[in-house]
Coordinates of C-alpha atoms and ligand atoms in Angstrom, one line a residue:
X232 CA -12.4 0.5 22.4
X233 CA -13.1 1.4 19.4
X234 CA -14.5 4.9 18.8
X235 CA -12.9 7.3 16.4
X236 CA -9.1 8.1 16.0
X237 CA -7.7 11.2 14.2
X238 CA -4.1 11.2 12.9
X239 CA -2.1 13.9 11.1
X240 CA -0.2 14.0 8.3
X241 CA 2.0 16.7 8.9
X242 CA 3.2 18.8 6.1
X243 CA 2.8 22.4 6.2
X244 CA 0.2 23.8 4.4
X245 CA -0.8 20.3 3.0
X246 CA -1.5 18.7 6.0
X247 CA -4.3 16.3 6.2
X248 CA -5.9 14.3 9.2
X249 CA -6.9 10.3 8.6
X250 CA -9.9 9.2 10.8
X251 CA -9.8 5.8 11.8
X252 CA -12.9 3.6 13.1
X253 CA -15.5 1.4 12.3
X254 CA -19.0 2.5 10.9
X255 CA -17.6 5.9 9.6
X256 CA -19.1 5.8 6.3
X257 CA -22.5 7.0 7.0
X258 CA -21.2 10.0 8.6
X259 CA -18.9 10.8 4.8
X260 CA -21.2 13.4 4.1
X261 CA -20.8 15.8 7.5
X262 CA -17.0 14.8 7.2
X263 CA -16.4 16.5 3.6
X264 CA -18.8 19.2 3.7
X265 CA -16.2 21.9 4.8
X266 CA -13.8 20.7 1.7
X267 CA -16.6 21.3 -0.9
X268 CA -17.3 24.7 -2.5
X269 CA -20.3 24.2 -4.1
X270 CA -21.5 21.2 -2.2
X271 CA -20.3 18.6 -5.1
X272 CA -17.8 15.5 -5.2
X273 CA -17.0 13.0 -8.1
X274 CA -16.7 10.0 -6.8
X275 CA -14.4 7.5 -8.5
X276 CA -14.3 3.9 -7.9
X277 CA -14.3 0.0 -9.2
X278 CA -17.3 -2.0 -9.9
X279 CA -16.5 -4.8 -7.2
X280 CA -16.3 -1.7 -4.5
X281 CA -19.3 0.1 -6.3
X282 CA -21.7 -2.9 -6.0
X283 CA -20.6 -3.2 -1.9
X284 CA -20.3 0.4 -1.0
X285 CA -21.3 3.0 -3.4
X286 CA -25.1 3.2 -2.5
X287 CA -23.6 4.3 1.1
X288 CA -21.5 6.9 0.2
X289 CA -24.1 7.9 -2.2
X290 CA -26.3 8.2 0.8
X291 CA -24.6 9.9 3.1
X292 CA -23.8 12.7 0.8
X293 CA -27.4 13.1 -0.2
X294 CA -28.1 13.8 2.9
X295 CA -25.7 16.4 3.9
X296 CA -26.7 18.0 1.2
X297 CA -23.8 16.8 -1.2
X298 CA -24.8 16.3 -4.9
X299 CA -22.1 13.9 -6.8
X300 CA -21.6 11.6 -9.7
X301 CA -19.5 8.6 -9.9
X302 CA -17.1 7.0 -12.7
X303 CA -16.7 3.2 -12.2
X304 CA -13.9 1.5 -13.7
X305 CA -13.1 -2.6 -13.6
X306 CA -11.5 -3.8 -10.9
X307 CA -8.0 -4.4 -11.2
X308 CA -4.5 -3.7 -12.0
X309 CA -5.0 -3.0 -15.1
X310 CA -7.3 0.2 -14.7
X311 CA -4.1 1.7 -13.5
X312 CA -2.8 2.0 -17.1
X313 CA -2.9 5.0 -19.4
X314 CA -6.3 4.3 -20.9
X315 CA -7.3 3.5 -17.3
X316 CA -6.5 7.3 -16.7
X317 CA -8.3 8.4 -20.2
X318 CA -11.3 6.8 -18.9
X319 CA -11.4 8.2 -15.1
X320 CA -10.0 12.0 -16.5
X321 CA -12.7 11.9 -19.7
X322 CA -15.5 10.7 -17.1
X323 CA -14.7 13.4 -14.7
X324 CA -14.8 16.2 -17.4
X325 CA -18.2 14.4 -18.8
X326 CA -19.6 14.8 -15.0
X327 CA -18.8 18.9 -15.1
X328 CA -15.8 18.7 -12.3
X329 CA -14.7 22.1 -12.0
X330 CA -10.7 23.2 -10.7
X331 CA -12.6 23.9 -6.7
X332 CA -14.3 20.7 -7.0
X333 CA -13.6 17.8 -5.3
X334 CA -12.5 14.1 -6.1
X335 CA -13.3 11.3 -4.1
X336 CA -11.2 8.1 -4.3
X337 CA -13.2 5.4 -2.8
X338 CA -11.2 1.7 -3.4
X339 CA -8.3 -0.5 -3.2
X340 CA -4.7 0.8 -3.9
X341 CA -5.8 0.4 -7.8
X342 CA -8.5 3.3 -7.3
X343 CA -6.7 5.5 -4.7
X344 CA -3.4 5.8 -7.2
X345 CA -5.7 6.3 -10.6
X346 CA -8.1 8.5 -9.0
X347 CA -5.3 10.7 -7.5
X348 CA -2.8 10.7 -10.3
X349 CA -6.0 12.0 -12.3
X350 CA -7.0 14.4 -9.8
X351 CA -3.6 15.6 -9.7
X352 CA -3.6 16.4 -13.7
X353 CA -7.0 17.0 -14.3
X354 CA -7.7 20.8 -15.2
X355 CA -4.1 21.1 -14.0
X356 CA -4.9 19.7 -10.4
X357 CA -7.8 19.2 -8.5
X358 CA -8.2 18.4 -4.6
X359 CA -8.8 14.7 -3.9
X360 CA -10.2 12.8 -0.6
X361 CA -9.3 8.9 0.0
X362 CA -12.0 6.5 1.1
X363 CA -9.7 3.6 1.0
X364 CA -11.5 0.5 0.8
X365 CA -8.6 -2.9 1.4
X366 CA -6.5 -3.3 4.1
X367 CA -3.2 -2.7 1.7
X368 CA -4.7 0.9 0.7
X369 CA -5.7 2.0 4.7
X370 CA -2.6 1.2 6.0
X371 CA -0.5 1.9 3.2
X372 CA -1.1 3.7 -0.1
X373 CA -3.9 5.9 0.8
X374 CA -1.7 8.1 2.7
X375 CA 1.7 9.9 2.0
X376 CA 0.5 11.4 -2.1
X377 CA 2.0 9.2 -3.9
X378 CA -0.5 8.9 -7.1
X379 CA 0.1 6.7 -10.6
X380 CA -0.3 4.7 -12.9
X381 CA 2.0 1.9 -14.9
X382 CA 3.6 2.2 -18.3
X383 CA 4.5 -1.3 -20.6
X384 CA 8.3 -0.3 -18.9
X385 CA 7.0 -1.3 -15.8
X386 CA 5.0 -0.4 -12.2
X387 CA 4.4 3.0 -11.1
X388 CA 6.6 4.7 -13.5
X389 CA 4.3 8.0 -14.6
X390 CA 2.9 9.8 -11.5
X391 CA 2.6 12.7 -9.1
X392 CA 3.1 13.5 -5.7
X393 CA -0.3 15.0 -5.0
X394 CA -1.5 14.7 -1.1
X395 CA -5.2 14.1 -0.4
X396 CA -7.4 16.8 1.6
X397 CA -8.8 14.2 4.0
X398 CA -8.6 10.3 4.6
X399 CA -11.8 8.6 6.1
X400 CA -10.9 5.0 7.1
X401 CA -14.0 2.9 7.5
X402 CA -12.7 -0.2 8.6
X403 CA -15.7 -2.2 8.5
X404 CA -15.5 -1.9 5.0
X405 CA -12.8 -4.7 5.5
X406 CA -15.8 -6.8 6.5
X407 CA -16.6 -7.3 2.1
X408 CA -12.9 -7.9 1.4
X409 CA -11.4 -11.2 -0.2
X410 CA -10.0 -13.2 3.1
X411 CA -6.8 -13.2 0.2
X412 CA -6.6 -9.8 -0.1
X413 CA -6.9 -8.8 3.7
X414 CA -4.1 -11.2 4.3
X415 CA -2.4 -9.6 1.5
X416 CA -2.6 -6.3 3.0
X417 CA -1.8 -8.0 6.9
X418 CA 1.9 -8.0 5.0
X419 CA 2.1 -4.5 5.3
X420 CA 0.7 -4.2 8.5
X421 CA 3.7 -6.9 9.6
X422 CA 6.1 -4.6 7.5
X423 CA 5.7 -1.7 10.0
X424 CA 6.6 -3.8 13.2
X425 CA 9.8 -4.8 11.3
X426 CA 11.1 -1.9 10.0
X427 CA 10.4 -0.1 13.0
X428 CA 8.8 -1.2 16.2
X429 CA 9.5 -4.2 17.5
X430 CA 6.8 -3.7 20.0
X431 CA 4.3 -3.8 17.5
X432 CA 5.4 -6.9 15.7
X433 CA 5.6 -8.8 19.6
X434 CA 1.7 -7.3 19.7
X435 CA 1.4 -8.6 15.7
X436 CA 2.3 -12.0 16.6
X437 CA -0.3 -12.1 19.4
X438 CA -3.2 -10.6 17.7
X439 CA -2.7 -10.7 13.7
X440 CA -5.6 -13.1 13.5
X441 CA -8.2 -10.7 15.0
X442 CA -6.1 -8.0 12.8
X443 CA -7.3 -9.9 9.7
X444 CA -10.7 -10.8 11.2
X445 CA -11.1 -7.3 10.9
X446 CA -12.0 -8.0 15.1
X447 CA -12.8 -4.3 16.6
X448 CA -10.3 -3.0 19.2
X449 CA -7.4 -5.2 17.4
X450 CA -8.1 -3.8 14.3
X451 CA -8.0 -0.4 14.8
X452 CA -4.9 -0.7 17.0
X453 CA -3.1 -2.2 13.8
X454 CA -4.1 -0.1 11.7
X455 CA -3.8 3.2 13.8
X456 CA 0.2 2.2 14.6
X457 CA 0.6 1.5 10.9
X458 CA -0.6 5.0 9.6
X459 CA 0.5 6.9 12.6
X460 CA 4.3 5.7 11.5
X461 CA 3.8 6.1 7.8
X462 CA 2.2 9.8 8.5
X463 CA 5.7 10.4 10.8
X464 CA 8.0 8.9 7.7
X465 CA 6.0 11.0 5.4
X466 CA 6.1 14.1 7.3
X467 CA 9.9 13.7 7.7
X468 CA 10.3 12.7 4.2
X469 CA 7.5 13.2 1.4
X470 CA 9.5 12.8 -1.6
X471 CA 11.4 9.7 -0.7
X472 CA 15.1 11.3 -0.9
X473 CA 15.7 9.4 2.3
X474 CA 14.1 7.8 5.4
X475 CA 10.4 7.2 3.2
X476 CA 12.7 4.4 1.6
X477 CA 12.2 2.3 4.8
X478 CA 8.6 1.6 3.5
X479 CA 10.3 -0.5 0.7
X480 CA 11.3 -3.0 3.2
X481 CA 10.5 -6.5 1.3
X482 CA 10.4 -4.6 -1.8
X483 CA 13.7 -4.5 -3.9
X484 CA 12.9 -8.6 -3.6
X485 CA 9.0 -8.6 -3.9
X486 CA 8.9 -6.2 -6.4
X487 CA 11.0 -8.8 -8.6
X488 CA 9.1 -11.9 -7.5
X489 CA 5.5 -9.7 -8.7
X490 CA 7.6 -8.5 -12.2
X491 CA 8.5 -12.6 -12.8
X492 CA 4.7 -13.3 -12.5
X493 CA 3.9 -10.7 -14.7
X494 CA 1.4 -8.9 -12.0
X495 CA -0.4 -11.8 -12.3
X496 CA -3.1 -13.5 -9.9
X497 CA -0.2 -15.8 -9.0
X498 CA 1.1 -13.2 -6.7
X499 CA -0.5 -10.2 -5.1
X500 CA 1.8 -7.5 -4.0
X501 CA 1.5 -8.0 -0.3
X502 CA 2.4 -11.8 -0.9
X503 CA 5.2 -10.7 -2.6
X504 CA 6.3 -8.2 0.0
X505 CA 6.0 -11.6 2.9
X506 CA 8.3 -13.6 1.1
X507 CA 10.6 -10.2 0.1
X508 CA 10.4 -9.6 3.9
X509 CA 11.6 -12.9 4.9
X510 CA 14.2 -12.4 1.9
X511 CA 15.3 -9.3 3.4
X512 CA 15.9 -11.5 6.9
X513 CA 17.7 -14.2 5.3
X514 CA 19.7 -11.7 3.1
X515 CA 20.6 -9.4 6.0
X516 CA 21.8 -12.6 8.2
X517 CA 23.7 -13.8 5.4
X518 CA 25.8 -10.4 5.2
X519 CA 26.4 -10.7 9.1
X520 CA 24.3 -7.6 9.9
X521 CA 21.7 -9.7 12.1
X522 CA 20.6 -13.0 13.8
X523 CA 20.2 -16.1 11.3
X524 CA 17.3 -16.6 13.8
X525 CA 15.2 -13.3 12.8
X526 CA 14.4 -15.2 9.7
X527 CA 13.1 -18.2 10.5
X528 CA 10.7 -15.8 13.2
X529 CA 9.2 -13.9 10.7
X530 CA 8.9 -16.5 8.1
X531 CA 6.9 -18.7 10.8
X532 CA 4.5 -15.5 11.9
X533 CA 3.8 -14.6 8.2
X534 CA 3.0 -18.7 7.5
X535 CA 0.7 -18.6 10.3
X536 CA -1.5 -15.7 8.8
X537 CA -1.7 -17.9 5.6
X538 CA 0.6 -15.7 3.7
X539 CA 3.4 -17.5 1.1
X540 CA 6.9 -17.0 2.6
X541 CA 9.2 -18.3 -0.1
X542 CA 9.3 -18.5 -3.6
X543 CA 8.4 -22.2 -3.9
X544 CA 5.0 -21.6 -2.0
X545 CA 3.4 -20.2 -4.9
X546 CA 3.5 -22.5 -8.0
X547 CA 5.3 -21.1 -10.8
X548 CA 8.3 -21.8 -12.7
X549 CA 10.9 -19.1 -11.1
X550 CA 13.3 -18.0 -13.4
X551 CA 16.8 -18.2 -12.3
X552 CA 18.8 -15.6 -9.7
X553 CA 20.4 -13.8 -12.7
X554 CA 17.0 -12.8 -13.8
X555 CA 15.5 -12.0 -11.0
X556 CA 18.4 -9.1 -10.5
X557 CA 17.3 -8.1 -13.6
X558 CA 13.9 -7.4 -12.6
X559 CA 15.4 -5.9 -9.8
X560 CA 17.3 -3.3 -11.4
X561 CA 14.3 -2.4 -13.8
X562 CA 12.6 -1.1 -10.5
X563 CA 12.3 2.7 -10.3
X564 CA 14.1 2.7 -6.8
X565 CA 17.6 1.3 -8.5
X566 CA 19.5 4.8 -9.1
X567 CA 22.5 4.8 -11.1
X568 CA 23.0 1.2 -11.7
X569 CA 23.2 1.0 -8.0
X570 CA 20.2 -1.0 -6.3
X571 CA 19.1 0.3 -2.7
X572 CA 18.0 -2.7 -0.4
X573 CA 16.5 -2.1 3.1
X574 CA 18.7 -4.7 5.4
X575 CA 17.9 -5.1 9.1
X576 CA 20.1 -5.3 12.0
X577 CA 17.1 -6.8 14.0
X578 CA 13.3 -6.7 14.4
X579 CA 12.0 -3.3 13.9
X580 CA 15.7 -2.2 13.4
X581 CA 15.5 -1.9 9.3
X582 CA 18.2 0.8 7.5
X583 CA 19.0 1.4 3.9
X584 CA 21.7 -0.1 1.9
X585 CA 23.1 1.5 -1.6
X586 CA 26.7 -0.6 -1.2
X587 CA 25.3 -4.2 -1.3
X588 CA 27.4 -5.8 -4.2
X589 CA 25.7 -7.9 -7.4
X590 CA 27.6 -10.9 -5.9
X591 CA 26.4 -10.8 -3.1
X592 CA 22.5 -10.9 -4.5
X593 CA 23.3 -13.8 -6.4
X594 CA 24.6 -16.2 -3.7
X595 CA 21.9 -15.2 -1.5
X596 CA 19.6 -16.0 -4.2
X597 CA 21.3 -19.2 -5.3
X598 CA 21.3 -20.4 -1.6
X599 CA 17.9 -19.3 -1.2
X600 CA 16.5 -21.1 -4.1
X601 CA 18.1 -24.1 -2.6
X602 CA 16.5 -24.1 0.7
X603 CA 14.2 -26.8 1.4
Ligands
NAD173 N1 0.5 5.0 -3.5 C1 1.2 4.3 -2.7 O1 1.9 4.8 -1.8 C2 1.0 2.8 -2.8 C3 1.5 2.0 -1.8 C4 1.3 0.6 -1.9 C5 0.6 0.1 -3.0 N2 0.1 0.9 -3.9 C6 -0.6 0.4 -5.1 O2 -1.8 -0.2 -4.6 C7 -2.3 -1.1 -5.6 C8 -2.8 -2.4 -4.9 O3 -3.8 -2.0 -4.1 P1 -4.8 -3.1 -3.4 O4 -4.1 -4.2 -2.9 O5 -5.7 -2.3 -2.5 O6 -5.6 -3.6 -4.7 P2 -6.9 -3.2 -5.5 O7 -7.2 -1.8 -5.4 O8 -6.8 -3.8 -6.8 O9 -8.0 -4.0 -4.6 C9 -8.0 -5.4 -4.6 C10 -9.3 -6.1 -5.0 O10 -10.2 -5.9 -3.9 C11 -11.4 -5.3 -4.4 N3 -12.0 -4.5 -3.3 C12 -11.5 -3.4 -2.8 N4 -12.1 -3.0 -1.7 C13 -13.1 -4.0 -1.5 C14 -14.0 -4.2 -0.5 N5 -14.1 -3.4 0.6 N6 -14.8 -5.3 -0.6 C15 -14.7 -6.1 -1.6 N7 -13.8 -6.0 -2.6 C16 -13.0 -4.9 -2.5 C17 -11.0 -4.6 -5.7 O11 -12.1 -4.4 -6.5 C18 -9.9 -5.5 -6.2 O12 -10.5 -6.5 -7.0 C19 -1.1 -1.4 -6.5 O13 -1.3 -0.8 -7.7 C20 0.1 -0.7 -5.8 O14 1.1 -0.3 -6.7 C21 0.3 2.3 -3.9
ZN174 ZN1 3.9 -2.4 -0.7

């Protein structure tokens, strides 16, 4: 039920496996021996993960023999910011990393981006493990190599492709996470099932409770299906010139809704992604492309997890639709003026859009806003 499960990531000479089960961390040590030269990793992490789980991994690599040192930066968005990388880069030159060595990200999505965009610079590129630590970062950004950090023009905007060696997935480290948070990351579970497998959301709206519960059996399931699909997107895809786009389902909206708030508290990115999800129903309905239905389904399965579904559950003064297409086009993914939505034909049936009109955005928006 639930013993260990190895995925690859398939891509050549940079292929990687991710190890998925509970209790894992102890055995870190064993696990990256055969990626260390001189029996060394740099561990770099935030102080809320740190004070939970940095004695363990600390632990295990003592005693397979692994000497390492650690930089610890505050928890947060804002770590992933240029003096965010100054700090992580300068601490790993202070602790002697060497070009064989090896850098371990253990964290969020915060750590996993920082740590790899830094490994990916540092003495012009240094391997990098993941030891992702929230539900968002196991299912999601701790696989596929996409590293970075933000600029003051907006999310995401200076990184590197730079795949990791290895990805351990402990998930009872889930066990310490924020009840906010893991729901935050459930999003992207959800987001799998409906860009792609309908099965899986059917199984979603059975067991998402026990998925968030961090329950073993229903856990691991969700999380296995979720990185075996990105792993396959990835493999077919790694630079995003095509089908990798699919993973942005929920985001051309959520991505405007989280620019609004400023990356503020008021919205994490995973609540942003439900109600860009539901959006990206409504929206897709609205152009005649799928069942007005779908929607409402969705909408009702992420409410039931607890996560926000429309603009007006999270309290804040939205600005109007004219603005929010203006945060849209500031997002890296618009090209050419053009912005690229994923619509949906049906559950799990998600495909990418570059011909939807301004217009149209607007009156979806404007009716959307109006929606009691
Ligand atoms: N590279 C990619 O492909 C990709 C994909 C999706 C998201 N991202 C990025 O991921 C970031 C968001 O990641 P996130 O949601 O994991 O946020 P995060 O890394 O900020 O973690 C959320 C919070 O949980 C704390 N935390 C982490 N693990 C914990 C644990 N086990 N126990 C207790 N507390 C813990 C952190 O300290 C932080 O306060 C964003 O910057 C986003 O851009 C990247
Ligand atoms: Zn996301």
């Amino acid at each position: 039920m639930s013993e260990t499960q190895t995925i690859r990531v398939g891509l050549g000479d940079r292929s990687y496996n991710i190890d998925i089960g509970h209790g894992l961390l102890s055995t870190l040590g064993k696990r990256l021996a055969p990626f260390t030269n001189r029996r060394h990793v740099a561990i770099v992490t935030d102080g809320n993960v740190a004070k939970h789980h940095l004695a363990s991994v600390e632990e295990s690599l003592t005693a397979a023999g692994i000497t390492h040192a650690s930089v610890i930066v505050d928890p947060g968005e804002s770590s992933k910011s240029y003096a965010g990388l100054a700090t992580v880069c300068d601490g790993l030159l202070a602790a002697g990393v060497e070009r064989n060595d090896l850098v371990l990200a253990l964290g969020g999505g915060v750590i996993g981006d920082l740590a790899g965009f830094a490994a990916a610079v540092l003495r012009r590129g240094v391997r990098f493990v993941q030891v992702p630590t929230t539900l968002l970062a196991q299912v999601d950004s701790s696989v596929g190599g996409k590293t970075g950090i933000n600029s003051p023009h907006g999310k995401n905007l200076v990184g590197a492709f730079h795949q990791p060696q290895y990805v351990l997935i402990d998930l009872s480290l889930l066990e310490t996470l924020p009840q906010r948070e893991r729901r935050a990351g459930y999003a992207e579970v959800a987001k799998y099932g409906l860009l792609g497998d309908a099965g899986f959301f059917n199984w979603l709206e059975e067991h998402a409770g026990d998925v968030i519960a961090v329950k073993p059996g229903s856990v691991d399931h969700a999380v296995a299906t979720s990185c075996q699909m990105k792993a396959k997107i990835v493999a077919e895809d790694e630079t995003e010139t095509g089908v990798r786009a699919l993973l942005n389902l929920g985001h051309t909206f959520g991505h405007a809704l989280e620019a609004a708030t400023g990356y503020s508290g008021k919205l994490l990115h995973g609540e942003a992604v439900a109600i860009g999800m539901v959006q990206a129903f409504r929206f897709s309905a609205k152009l005649g492309l799928c069942d007005p239905s779908l929607g409402s389904r969705v909408a009702k399965h992420l409410k039931a997890v607890g996560l926000p579904t429309h603009m007006r559950d999270i309290s804040f003064n939205w600005p109007n639709a004219g603005e929010l297409l203006r945060f849209m086009r500031q997002d890296k993914k618009a090209s050419g003026g053009k912005l690229t939505f994923i619509l949906v034909k049906g559950i799990g049936e998600a495909f990418i859009a570059k011909d939807v009109s301004d217009q149209h955005v607007l009156d979806f928006l404007n009716e959307d806003f109006a929606r009691t």
